Coordinates of C-alpha atoms in Angstrom, one line a residue:
M26 CA 1.9 -13.5 -7.1
S27 CA 4.2 -11.0 -8.7
T28 CA 7.7 -10.0 -7.5
A29 CA 9.4 -6.7 -8.1
S30 CA 13.0 -5.8 -7.4
Y31 CA 14.4 -2.4 -6.6
V32 CA 17.8 -1.0 -5.8
T33 CA 17.8 1.9 -3.4
D34 CA 21.0 3.3 -1.7
G35 CA 22.9 0.3 -3.0
V36 CA 20.5 -2.2 -1.3
L37 CA 18.5 -4.7 -3.3
V38 CA 14.9 -4.8 -2.1
E39 CA 12.5 -7.5 -3.4
F40 CA 8.8 -7.4 -2.8
S41 CA 6.0 -9.8 -3.8
S42 CA 2.4 -8.6 -4.2
P43 CA -0.1 -11.1 -3.0
E44 CA -2.5 -13.0 -5.3
G45 CA -5.4 -10.8 -6.4
F46 CA -3.5 -7.6 -6.3
H47 CA -2.8 -5.4 -9.4
E48 CA 0.5 -3.5 -9.4
I49 CA 0.3 0.2 -9.8
P50 CA 3.1 1.2 -12.2
L51 CA 5.6 3.5 -10.7
H52 CA 8.9 5.1 -11.7
L53 CA 8.3 4.9 -15.5
P54 CA 8.7 7.4 -18.3
P55 CA 5.4 9.1 -19.3
D56 CA 4.8 6.9 -22.4
A57 CA 5.4 3.7 -20.6
L58 CA 3.3 4.9 -17.6
D59 CA 0.4 5.6 -20.0
A60 CA 0.6 2.1 -21.5
Q61 CA 0.8 0.4 -18.1
V62 CA -2.1 2.3 -16.6
A63 CA -4.2 1.5 -19.7
E64 CA -3.3 -2.2 -19.1
L65 CA -4.2 -2.0 -15.4
A66 CA -7.5 -0.4 -16.3
A67 CA -8.2 -3.2 -18.8
R68 CA -7.5 -5.8 -16.1
I69 CA -9.8 -4.1 -13.6
W70 CA -12.6 -3.5 -16.2
T71 CA -12.4 -6.8 -18.2
G72 CA -16.1 -6.5 -19.1
G73 CA -16.3 -2.7 -18.9
T74 CA -16.8 0.0 -21.4
D75 CA -14.1 2.1 -23.0
F76 CA -15.2 5.1 -20.9
Q77 CA -14.7 3.0 -17.7
R78 CA -11.3 1.9 -18.8
A79 CA -10.2 5.4 -19.9
T80 CA -11.4 7.0 -16.7
T81 CA -9.8 4.4 -14.5
A82 CA -6.5 4.8 -16.5
A83 CA -6.6 8.6 -15.9
V84 CA -7.3 8.1 -12.2
Y85 CA -4.5 5.6 -11.7
R86 CA -2.0 7.7 -13.7
G87 CA -2.7 10.5 -11.2
I88 CA -2.4 8.1 -8.3
A89 CA 0.9 6.7 -9.6
E90 CA 2.3 10.3 -10.0
A91 CA 1.2 11.2 -6.4
L92 CA 2.7 8.0 -5.0
E93 CA 6.0 8.6 -6.7
E94 CA 6.1 12.2 -5.3
D95 CA 5.4 10.7 -1.8
G96 CA 8.4 8.4 -2.1
V97 CA 6.5 5.1 -2.6
L98 CA 8.7 2.4 -4.0
H99 CA 6.0 -0.2 -4.8
A100 CA 2.2 0.0 -4.9
A101 CA -0.6 -2.5 -5.6
L102 CA -4.4 -2.5 -5.6
G103 CA -6.6 -5.4 -4.6
L104 CA -10.3 -5.6 -5.5
F105 CA -12.2 -8.3 -3.7
A106 CA -15.9 -9.3 -3.4
T107 CA -17.4 -9.5 0.1
E108 CA -20.0 -12.0 1.3
D109 CA -22.8 -9.5 0.7
D110 CA -21.6 -9.0 -2.9
Q111 CA -20.0 -5.6 -2.2
V112 CA -16.5 -4.5 -3.3
S113 CA -13.7 -4.4 -0.9
V114 CA -10.5 -2.5 -1.8
A115 CA -7.0 -3.1 -0.4
N116 CA -4.1 -0.8 -1.2
L117 CA -0.5 -2.0 -0.6
L118 CA 2.2 0.6 -0.4
V119 CA 6.0 0.0 0.1
R120 CA 8.4 2.7 1.0
I121 CA 11.9 2.9 2.5
E122 CA 12.5 5.6 5.1
E123 CA 15.7 6.7 6.7
I124 CA 15.7 6.5 10.5
E125 CA 18.3 7.1 13.2
P126 CA 20.9 4.3 13.0
G127 CA 20.4 1.6 15.5
T128 CA 19.7 -2.1 15.8
P129 CA 16.4 -3.5 14.3
Q130 CA 15.3 -4.4 17.8
V131 CA 15.7 -0.9 19.1
A132 CA 13.9 0.5 16.1
A133 CA 11.0 -2.0 16.4
S134 CA 10.7 -1.3 20.2
S135 CA 10.7 2.5 19.6
L136 CA 8.1 2.2 16.8
H137 CA 5.9 -0.1 19.0
E138 CA 6.0 2.4 21.9
M139 CA 5.3 5.4 19.7
L140 CA 2.4 3.8 17.7
S141 CA 0.8 2.3 20.9
L142 CA 0.3 5.8 22.2
E143 CA -2.3 6.5 19.5
P144 CA -5.9 5.7 20.3
H145 CA -7.8 3.0 18.4
R146 CA -4.6 1.1 17.3
D147 CA -3.7 -2.5 18.0
V148 CA 0.1 -2.7 17.7
P149 CA 1.6 -6.1 18.0
T150 CA 5.3 -6.9 17.4
V151 CA 6.1 -9.8 15.1
D152 CA 9.2 -11.8 14.2
L153 CA 9.9 -12.1 10.5
A154 CA 12.7 -14.0 8.8
C155 CA 14.6 -10.6 8.4
G156 CA 14.1 -9.6 12.1
P157 CA 11.6 -7.9 14.3
A158 CA 8.7 -5.8 12.9
V159 CA 5.7 -3.9 14.1
V160 CA 2.2 -4.2 12.8
S161 CA -0.4 -1.4 13.3
F162 CA -4.1 -2.1 12.9
H163 CA -6.7 0.6 13.1
A164 CA -10.2 1.1 11.8
L165 CA -12.5 4.0 11.0
E166 CA -16.2 3.9 10.2
F167 CA -17.6 6.5 7.8
E168 CA -21.3 7.5 7.8
S169 CA -23.0 10.0 5.6
E170 CA -26.5 10.9 4.6
K171 CA -25.4 10.3 1.0
L172 CA -24.6 6.6 1.8
E173 CA -27.2 3.9 2.3
S174 CA -25.1 2.6 5.2
G175 CA -21.7 3.4 6.7
F176 CA -18.6 1.7 5.6
A177 CA -15.6 0.6 7.5
F178 CA -12.1 1.4 6.6
V179 CA -9.3 -0.8 8.0
H180 CA -5.7 0.5 7.9
I181 CA -2.9 -2.0 8.4
E182 CA 0.7 -0.9 8.4
L183 CA 3.8 -3.1 8.7
Y184 CA 7.0 -1.5 9.8
V185 CA 10.1 -3.6 9.1
P186 CA 13.4 -2.2 10.4
S187 CA 16.2 -3.0 8.0
P188 CA 19.0 -5.2 9.1
F189 CA 21.1 -2.5 7.5
A190 CA 21.1 0.2 10.2
G191 CA 19.4 3.4 9.4
Y192 CA 16.4 2.3 7.2
L193 CA 12.8 1.3 7.9

C-alpha cells in the first residue's frame, strides 16, 4: 500500500492506494512525468517487450495529462486476474470538489437523495472515521459483434463530505 499527501486550499489530504494498484503520476514537470510513466509501464509489463512498455508509457502519459486537466488529485490503476484467467482493471481517482457550505451530514444526505434518483444505482450511506459518506454502485454490460462475449463494467464512487465545510 502506498500513501500520498497533498495540500489543497491549505488542507492536508492523505490517501492510500490499496495493494495491487499502481499510482498514475500526476502534477509533475514533463521530464519527471516521462520518467514516472516509463517506470509504471515497466511495472505493468515486467515480462513484456520494449514496444509494449513504450506504448503503455505513451498512453499513460496522455491519461495523466487528461486527469490533471480534469482536476484529479490522485489516480491509481489496478490490474487483476479473474477466475477464468481474464484481466480485470480497476481505476481509482481522487478529487476534491467545492460544494455549498454545510455540515457533512447535510451534504451526504443531499448526495444520497440526488444519486438515488438515477436508475441502475445502488446508493448506500456509510459511516467513516471522518464522518458520513455515500457510495454509488452501478454496472453496465457492453456487447459487440467484435467481442467474443460481452463484458461488464462496474463503477463504484465514494463521496466523502469534508469535515471542513464546503468541500467534497
